[in-house]
C-alpha atoms as a PDB file:
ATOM      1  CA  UNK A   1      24.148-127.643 -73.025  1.00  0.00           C
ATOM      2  CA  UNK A   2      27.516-126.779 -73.870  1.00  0.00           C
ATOM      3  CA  UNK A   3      30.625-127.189 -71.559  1.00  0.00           C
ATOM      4  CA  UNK A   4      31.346-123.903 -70.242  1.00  0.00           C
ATOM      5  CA  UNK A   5      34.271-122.195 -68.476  1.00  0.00           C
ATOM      6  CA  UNK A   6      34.502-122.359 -64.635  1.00  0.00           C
ATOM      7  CA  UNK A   7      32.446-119.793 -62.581  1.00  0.00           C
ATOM      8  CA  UNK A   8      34.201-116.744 -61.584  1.00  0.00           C
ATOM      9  CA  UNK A   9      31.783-116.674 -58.208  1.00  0.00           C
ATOM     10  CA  UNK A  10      34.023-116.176 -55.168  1.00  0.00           C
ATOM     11  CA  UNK A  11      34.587-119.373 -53.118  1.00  0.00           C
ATOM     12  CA  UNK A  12      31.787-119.997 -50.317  1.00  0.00           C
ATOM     13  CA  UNK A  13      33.026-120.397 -46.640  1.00  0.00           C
ATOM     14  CA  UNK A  14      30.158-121.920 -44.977  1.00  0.00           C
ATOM     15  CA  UNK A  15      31.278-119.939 -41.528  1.00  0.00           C
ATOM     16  CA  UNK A  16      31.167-116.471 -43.270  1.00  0.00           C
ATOM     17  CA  UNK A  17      27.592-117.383 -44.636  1.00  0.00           C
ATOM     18  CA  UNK A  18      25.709-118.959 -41.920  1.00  0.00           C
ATOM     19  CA  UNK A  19      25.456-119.003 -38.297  1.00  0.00           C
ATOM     20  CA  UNK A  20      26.363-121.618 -35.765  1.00  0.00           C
ATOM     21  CA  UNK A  21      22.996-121.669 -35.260  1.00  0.00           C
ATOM     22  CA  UNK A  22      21.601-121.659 -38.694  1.00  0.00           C
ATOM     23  CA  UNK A  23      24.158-124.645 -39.870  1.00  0.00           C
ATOM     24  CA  UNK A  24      22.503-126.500 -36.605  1.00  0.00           C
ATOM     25  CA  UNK A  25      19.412-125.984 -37.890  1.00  0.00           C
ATOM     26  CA  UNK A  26      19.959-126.644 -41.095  1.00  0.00           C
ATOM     27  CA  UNK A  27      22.048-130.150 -40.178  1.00  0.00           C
ATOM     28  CA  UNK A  28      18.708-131.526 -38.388  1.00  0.00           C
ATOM     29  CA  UNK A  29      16.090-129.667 -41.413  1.00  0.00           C
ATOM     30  CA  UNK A  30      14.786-127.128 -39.408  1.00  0.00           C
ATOM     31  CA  UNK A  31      14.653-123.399 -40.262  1.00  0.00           C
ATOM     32  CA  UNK A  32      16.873-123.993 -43.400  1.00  0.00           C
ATOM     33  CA  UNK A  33      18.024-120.903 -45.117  1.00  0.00           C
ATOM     34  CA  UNK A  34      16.245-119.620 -48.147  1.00  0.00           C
ATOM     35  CA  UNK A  35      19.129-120.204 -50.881  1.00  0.00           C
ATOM     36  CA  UNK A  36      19.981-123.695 -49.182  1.00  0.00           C
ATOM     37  CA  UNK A  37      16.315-124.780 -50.316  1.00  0.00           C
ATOM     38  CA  UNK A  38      17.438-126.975 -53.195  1.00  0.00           C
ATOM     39  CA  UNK A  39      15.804-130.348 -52.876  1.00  0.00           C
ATOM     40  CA  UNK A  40      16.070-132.873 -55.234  1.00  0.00           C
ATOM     41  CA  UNK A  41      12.877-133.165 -57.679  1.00  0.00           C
ATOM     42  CA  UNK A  42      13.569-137.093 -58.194  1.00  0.00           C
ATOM     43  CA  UNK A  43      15.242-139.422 -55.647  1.00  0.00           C
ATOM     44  CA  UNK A  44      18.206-138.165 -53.140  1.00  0.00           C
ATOM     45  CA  UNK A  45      21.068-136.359 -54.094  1.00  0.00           C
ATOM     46  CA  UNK A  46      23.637-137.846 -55.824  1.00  0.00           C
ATOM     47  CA  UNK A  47      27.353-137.704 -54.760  1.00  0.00           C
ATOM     48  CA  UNK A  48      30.533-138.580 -56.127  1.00  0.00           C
ATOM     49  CA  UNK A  49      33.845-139.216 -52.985  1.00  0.00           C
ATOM     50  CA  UNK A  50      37.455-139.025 -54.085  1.00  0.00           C
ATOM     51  CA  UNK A  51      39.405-139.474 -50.981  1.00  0.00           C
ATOM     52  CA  UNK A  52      42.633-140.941 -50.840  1.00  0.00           C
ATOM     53  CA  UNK A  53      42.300-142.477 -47.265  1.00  0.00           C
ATOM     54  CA  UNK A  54      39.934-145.577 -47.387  1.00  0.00           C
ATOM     55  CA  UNK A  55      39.065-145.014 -43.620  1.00  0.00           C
ATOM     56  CA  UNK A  56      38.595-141.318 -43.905  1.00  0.00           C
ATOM     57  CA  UNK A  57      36.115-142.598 -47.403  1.00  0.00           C
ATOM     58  CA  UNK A  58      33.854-145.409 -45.759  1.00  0.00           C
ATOM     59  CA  UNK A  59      33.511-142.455 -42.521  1.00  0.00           C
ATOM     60  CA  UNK A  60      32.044-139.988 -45.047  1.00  0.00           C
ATOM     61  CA  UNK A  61      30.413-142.337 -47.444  1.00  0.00           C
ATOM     62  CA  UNK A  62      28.464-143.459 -44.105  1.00  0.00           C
ATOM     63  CA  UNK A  63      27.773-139.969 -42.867  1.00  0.00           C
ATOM     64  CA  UNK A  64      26.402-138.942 -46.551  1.00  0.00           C
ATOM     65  CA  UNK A  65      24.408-141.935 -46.924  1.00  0.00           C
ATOM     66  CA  UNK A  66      22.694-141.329 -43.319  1.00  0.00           C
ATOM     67  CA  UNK A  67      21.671-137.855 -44.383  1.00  0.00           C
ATOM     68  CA  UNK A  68      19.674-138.984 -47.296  1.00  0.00           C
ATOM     69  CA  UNK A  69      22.613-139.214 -49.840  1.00  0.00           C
ATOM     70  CA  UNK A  70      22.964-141.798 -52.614  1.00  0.00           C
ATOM     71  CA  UNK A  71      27.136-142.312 -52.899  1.00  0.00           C
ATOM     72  CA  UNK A  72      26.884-143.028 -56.437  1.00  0.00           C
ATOM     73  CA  UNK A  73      30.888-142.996 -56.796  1.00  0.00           C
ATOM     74  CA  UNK A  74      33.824-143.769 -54.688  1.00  0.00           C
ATOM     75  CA  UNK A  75      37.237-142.850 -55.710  1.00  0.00           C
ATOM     76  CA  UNK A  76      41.116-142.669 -54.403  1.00  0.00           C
ATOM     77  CA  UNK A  77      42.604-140.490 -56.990  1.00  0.00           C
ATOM     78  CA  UNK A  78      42.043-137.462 -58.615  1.00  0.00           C
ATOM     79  CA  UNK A  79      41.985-139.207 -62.528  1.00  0.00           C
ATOM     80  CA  UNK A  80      39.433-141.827 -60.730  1.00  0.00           C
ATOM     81  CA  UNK A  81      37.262-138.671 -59.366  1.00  0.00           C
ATOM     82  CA  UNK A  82      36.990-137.145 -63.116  1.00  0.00           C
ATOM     83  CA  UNK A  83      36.402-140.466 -64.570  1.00  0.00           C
ATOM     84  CA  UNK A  84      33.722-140.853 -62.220  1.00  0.00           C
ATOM     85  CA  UNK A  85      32.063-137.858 -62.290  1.00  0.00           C
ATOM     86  CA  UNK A  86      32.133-137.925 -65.941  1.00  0.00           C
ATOM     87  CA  UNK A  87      29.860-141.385 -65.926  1.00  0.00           C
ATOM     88  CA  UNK A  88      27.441-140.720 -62.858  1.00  0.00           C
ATOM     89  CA  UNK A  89      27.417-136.734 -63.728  1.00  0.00           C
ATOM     90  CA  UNK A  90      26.478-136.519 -59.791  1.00  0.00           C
ATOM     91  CA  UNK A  91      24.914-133.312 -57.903  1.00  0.00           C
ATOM     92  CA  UNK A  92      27.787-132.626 -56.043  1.00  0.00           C
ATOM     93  CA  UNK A  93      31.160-134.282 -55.705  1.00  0.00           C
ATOM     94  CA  UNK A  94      33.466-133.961 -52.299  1.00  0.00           C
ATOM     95  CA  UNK A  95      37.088-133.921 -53.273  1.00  0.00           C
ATOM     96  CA  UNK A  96      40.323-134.218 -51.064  1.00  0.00           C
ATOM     97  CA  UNK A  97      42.742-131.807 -52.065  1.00  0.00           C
ATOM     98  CA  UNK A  98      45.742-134.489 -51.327  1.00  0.00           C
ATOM     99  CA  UNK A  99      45.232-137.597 -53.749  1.00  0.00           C
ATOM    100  CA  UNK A 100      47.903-139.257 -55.806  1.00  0.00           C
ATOM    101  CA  UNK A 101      47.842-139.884 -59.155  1.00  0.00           C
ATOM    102  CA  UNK A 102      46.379-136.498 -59.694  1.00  0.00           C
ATOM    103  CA  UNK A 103      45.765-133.977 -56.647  1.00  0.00           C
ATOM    104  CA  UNK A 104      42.374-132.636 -55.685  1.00  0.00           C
ATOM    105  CA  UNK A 105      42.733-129.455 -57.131  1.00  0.00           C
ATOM    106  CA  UNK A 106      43.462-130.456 -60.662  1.00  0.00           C
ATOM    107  CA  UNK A 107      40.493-132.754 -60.676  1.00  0.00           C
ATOM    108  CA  UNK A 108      38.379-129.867 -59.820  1.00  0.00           C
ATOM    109  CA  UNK A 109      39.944-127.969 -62.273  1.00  0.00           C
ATOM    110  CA  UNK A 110      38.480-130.335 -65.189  1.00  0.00           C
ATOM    111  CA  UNK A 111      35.629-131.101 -63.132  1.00  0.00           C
ATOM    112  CA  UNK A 112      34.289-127.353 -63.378  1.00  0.00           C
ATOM    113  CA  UNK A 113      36.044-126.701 -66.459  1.00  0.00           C
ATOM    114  CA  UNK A 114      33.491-129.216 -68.414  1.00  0.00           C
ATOM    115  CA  UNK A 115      30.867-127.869 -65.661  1.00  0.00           C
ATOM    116  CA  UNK A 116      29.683-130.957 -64.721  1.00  0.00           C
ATOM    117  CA  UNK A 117      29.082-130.605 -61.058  1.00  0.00           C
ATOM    118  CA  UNK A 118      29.943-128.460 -58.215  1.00  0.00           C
ATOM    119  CA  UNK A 119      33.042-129.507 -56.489  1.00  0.00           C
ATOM    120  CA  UNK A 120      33.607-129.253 -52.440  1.00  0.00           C
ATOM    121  CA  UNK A 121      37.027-129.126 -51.487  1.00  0.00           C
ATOM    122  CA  UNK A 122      37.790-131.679 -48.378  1.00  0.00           C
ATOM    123  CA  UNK A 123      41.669-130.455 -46.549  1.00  0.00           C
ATOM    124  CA  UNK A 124      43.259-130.890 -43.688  1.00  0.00           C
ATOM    125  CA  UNK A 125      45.384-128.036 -44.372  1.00  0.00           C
ATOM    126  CA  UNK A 126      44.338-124.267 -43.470  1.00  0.00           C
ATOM    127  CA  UNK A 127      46.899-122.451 -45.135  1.00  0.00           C
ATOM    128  CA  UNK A 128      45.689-119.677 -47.619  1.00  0.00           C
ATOM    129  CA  UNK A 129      47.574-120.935 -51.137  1.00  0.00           C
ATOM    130  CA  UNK A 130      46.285-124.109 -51.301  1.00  0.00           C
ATOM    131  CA  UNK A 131      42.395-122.444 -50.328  1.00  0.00           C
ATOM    132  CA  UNK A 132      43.238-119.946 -53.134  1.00  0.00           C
ATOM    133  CA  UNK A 133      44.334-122.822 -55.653  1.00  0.00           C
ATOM    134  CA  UNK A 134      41.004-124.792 -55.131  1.00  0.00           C
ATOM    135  CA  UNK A 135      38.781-121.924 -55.528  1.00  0.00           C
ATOM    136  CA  UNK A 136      40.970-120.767 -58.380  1.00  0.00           C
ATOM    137  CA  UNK A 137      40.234-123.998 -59.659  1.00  0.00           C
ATOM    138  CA  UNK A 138      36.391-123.763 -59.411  1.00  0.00           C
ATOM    139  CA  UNK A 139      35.853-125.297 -56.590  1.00  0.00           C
ATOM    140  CA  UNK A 140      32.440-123.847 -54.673  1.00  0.00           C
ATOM    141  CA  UNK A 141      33.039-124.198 -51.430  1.00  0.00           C
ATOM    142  CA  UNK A 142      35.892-126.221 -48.965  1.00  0.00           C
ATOM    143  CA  UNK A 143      35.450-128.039 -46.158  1.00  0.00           C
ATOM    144  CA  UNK A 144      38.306-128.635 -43.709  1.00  0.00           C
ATOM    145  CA  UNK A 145      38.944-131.987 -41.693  1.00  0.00           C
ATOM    146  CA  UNK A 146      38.263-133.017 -39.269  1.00  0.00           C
ATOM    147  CA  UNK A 147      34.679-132.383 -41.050  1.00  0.00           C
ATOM    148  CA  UNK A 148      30.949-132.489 -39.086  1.00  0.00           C
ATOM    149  CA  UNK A 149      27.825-132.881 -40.283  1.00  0.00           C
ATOM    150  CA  UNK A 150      26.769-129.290 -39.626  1.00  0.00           C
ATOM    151  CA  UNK A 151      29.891-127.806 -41.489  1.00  0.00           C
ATOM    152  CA  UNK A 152      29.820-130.901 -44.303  1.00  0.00           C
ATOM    153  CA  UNK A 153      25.860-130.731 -44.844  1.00  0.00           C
ATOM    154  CA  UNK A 154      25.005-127.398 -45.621  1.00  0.00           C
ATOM    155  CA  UNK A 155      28.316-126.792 -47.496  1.00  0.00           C
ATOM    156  CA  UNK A 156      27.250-129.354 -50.006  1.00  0.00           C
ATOM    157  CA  UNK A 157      23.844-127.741 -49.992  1.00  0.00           C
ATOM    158  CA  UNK A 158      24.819-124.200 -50.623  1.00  0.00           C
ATOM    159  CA  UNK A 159      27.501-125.466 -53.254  1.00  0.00           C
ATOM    160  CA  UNK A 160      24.442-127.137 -55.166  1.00  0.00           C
ATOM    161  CA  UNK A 161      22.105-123.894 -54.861  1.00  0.00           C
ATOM    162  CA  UNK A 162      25.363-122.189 -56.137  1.00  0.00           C
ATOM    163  CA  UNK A 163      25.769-123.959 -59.015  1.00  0.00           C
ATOM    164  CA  UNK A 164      22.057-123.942 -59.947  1.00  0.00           C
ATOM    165  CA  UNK A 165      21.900-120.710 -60.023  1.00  0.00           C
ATOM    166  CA  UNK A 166      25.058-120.001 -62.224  1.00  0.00           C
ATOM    167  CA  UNK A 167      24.064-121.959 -64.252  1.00  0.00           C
ATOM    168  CA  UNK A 168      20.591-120.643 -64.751  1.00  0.00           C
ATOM    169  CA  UNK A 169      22.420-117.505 -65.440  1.00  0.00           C
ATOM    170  CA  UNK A 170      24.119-118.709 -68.003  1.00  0.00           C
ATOM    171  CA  UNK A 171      21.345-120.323 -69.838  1.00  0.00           C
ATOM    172  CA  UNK A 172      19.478-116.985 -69.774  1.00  0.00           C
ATOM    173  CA  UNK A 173      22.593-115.178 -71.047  1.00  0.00           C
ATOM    174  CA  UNK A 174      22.851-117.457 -73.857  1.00  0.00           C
ATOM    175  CA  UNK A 175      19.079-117.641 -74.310  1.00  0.00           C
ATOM    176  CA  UNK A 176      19.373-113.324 -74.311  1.00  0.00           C
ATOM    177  CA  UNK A 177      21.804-113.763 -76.993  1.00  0.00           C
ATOM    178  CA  UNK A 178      19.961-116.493 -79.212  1.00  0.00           C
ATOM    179  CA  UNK A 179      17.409-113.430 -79.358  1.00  0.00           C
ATOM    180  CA  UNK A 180      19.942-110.971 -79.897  1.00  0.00           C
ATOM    181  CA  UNK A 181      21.336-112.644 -82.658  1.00  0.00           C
ATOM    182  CA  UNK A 182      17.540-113.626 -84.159  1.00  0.00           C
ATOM    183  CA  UNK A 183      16.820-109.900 -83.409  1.00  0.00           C
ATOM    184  CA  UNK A 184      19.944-108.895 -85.545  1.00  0.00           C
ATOM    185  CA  UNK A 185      19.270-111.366 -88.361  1.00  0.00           C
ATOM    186  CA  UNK A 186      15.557-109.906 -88.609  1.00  0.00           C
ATOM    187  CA  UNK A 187      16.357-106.594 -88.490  1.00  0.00           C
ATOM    188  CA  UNK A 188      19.442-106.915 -91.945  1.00  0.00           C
ATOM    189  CA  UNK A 189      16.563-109.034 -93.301  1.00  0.00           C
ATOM    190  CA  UNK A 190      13.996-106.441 -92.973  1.00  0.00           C
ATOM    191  CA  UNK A 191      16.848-103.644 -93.737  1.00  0.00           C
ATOM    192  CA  UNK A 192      17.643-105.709 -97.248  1.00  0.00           C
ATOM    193  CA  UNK A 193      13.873-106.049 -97.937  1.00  0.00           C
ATOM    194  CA  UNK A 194      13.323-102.074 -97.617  1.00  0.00           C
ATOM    195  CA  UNK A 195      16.388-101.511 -99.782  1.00  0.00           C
ATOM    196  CA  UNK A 196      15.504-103.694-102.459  1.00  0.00           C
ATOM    197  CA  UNK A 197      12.093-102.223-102.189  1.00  0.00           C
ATOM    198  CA  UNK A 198      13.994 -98.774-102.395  1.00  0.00           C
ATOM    199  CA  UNK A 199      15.636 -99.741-105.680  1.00  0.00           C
ATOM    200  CA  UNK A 200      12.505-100.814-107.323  1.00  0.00           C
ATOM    201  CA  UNK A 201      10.549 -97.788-106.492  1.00  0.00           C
ATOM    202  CA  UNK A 202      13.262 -95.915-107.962  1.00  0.00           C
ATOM    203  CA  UNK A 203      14.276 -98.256-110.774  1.00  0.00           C
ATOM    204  CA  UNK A 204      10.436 -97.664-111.588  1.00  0.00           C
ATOM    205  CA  UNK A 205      10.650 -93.864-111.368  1.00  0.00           C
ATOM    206  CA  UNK A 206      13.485 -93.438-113.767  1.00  0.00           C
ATOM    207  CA  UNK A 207      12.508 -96.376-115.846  1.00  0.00           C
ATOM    208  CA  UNK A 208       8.585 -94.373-116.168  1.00  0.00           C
ATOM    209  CA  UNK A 209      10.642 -91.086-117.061  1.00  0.00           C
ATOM    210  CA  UNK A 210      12.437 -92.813-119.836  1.00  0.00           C
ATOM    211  CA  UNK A 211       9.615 -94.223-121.011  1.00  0.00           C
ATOM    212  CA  UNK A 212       7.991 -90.448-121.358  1.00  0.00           C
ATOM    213  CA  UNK A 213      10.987 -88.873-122.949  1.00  0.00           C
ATOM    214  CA  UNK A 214      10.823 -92.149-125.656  1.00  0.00           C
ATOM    215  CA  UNK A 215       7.376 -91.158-126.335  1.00  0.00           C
ATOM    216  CA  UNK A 216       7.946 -87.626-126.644  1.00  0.00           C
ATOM    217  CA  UNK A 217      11.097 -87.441-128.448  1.00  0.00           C
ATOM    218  CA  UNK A 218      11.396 -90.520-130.186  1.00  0.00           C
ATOM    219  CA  UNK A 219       7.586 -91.155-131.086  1.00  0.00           C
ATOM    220  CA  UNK A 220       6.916 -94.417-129.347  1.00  0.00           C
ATOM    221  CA  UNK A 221       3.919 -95.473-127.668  1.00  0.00           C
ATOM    222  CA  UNK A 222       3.716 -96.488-124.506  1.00  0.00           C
ATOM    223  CA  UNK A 223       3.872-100.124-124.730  1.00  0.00           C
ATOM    224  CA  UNK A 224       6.713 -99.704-127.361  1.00  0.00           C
ATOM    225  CA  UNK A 225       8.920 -97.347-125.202  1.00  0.00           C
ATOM    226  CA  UNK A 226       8.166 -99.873-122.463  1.00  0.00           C
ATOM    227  CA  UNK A 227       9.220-103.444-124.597  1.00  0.00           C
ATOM    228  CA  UNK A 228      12.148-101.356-125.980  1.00  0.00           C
ATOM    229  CA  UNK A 229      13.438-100.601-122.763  1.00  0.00           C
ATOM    230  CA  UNK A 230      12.635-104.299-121.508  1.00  0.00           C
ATOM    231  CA  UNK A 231      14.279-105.872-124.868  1.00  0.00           C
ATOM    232  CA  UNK A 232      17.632-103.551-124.680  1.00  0.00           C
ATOM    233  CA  UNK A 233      18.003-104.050-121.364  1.00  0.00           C
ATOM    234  CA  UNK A 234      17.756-107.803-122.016  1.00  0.00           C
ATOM    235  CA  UNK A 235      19.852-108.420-125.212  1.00  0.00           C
ATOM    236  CA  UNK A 236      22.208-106.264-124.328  1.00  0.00           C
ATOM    237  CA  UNK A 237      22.444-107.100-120.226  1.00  0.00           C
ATOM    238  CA  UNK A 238      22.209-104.201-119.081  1.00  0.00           C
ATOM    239  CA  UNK A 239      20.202-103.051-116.050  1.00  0.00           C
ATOM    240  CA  UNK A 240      16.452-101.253-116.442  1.00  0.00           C
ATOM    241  CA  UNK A 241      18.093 -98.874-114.328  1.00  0.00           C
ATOM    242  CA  UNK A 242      21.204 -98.161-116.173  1.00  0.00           C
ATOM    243  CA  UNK A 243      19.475 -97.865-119.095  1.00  0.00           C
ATOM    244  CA  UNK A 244      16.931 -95.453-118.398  1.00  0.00           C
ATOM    245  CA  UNK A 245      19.272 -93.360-117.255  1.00  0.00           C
ATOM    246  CA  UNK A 246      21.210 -93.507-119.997  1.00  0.00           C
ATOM    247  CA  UNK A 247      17.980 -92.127-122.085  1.00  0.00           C
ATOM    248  CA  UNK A 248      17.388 -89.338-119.376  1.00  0.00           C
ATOM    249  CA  UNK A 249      20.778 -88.011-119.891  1.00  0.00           C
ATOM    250  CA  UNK A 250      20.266 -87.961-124.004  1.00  0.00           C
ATOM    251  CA  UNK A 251      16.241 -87.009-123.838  1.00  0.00           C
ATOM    252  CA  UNK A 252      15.887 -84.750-120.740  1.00  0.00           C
ATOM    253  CA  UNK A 253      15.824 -81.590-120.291  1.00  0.00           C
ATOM    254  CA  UNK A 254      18.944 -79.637-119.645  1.00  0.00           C
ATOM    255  CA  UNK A 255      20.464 -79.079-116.221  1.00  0.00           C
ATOM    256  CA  UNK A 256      19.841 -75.039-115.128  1.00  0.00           C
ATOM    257  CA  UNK A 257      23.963 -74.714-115.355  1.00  0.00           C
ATOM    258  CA  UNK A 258      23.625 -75.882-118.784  1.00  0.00           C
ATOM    259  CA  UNK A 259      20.828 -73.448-120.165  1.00  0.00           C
ATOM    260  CA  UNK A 260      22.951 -70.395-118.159  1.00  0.00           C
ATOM    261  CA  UNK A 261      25.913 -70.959-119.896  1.00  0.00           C
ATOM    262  CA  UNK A 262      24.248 -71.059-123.332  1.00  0.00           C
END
C-alpha cells in the first residue's frame, strides 16, 4: 500500500473518551470498550519508545512489557525514533515531544506522513500550542507525564483501533475508485464499440444505396457495383463511406428544393 498523507481525524484525549471507570477497567481487561477491542491476531503488540530520558525509557519500557507489550525499539532522539520505526514498522510508537537531535513532533510528522504507525505523544507540558503542533502533526492521541497505566494503556489501544480504521477507510476509498476508474474505462470501451458499430451500419446503408443507384443508372450488376465501389475505394484511398456518398450526390434523386425551383 502506498504511503499516504496524515489523517485529518481530530486528536484523541483519552479523558474526553472514556470514563475513570472505563480506563480502570480497561487497564486490568475487564469490560473493555467496543472500539478499544483491537487485539493482536499474531503475538503481542509491537512498540517502538523514543524518549530522551534513559530513566523515564527503562520505567516505560518495563510498564509496556508487563502489560503484554513486545518493546521492539528503543530510541533517544527523534531521527533514532523514524529510523526505528521505519525497520520494526511497529503497532504503535510512544514519542516524547522534547528529544534532541530532532523533537517529538517532527518525528511524528514523518512518522504519519509515510503512515507507518500511529504515534502517541508522551509531554510533560500542558500548554495548548505544543498539543495543537503534535496533533497537527498526526499524532493520534497524547499522553501527559507523569503517565499511568490506566491513562498510558488504553491511549495506545484506542490510537491503534484509530488507525485501523482510517486506514481501512482508505483502502475502501481507493478500492471504490479502482472500480470507478474500471467502471469508466468499460463504459468509453463499450461507448467506442457502439460507435464504431454506428458507423458500419451506416457506412453499409449508404454504401447499399450506392450500390442501387450504380445498378440503375450506370448498368452494373450487383457484384460489379459492389467490387467497383470496393476497388475505387482501395486504389484510390478513399473511404467506402466517402465514396458512396459521393455517387448518391451524382445518382440520387433530387432534393424537394431542387425539383421546386426547376
Amino acid at each position: 500500500m502506498a504511503a499516504r498523507k496524515k489523517s485529518e481525524e481530530p486528536s484523541i484525549d483519552v479523558d474526553e473518551v472514556l470514563t475513570d471507570e472505563e480506563l480502570k477497567a480497561v487497564a486490568e481487561g475487564d469490560g473493555e470498550p467496543a472500539e478499544c477491542k483491537t487485539k493482536p491476531e499474531n503475538g503481542p503488540r509491537t512498540v517502538v519508545v523514543a524518549e530522551d530520558e534513559a530513566v523515564n525509557r527503562m520505567d516505560l519500557v518495563a510498564m509496556l512489557e508487563d502489560n503484554g507489550y513486545e518493546v521492539v525499539g528503543q530510541a533517544a532522539n527523534g531521527e533514532e525514533a523514524v529510523e526505528l520505526t521505519r525497520k520494526f514498522r511497529p503497532d504503535v510508537v510512544c514519542m516524547d515531544v522534547k528529544m534532541p537531535r530532532m523533537d517529538g513532533i517532527a518525528a511524528a510528522g514523518i512518522i504519519c506522513d509515510e503512515n507507518i504507525a500511529p504515534v502517541v505523544m508522551l509531554t510533560a507540558f500542558s500548554q495548548t500550542d505544543l498539543v495543537k503542533k503534535a496533533t497537527g502533526a498526526g499524532a493520534m492521541a497524547y499522553v501527559t507525564k507523569p503517565y499511568e497505566e490506566s491513562k498510558l494503556l488504553p491511549t495506545l489501544e484506542v490510537a491503534m483501533g484509530r488507525f485501523a480504521e482510517i486506514n481501512d477507510l482508505l483502502d475502501n476509498v481507493e478500492r471504490s475508485e479502482r472500480k470507478l476508474q474500471e467502471t469508466t474505462d468499460q463504459l468509453k470501451e463499450t461507448e467506442e464499440k457502439l460507435k464504431k458499430a454506428e458507423d458500419t451500419l451506416e457506412e453499409r446503408k449508404l454504401v447499399d444505396r450506392a450500390k442501387g443507384l450504380l445498378m440503375d443508372k450506370a448498368d452494373f450488376s450487383e457484384q460489379g457495383a459492389f467490387r467497383w465501389i470496393q476497388k475505387t475505394s482501395m486504389d484510390q484511398r478513399i473511404p467506402k463511406k466517402r465514396l458512396a456518398q459521393a455517387i448518391i450526390a451524382k445518382y440520387g434523386d433530387p432534393k424537394p428544393s431542387e425539383t421546386d425551383e426547376r
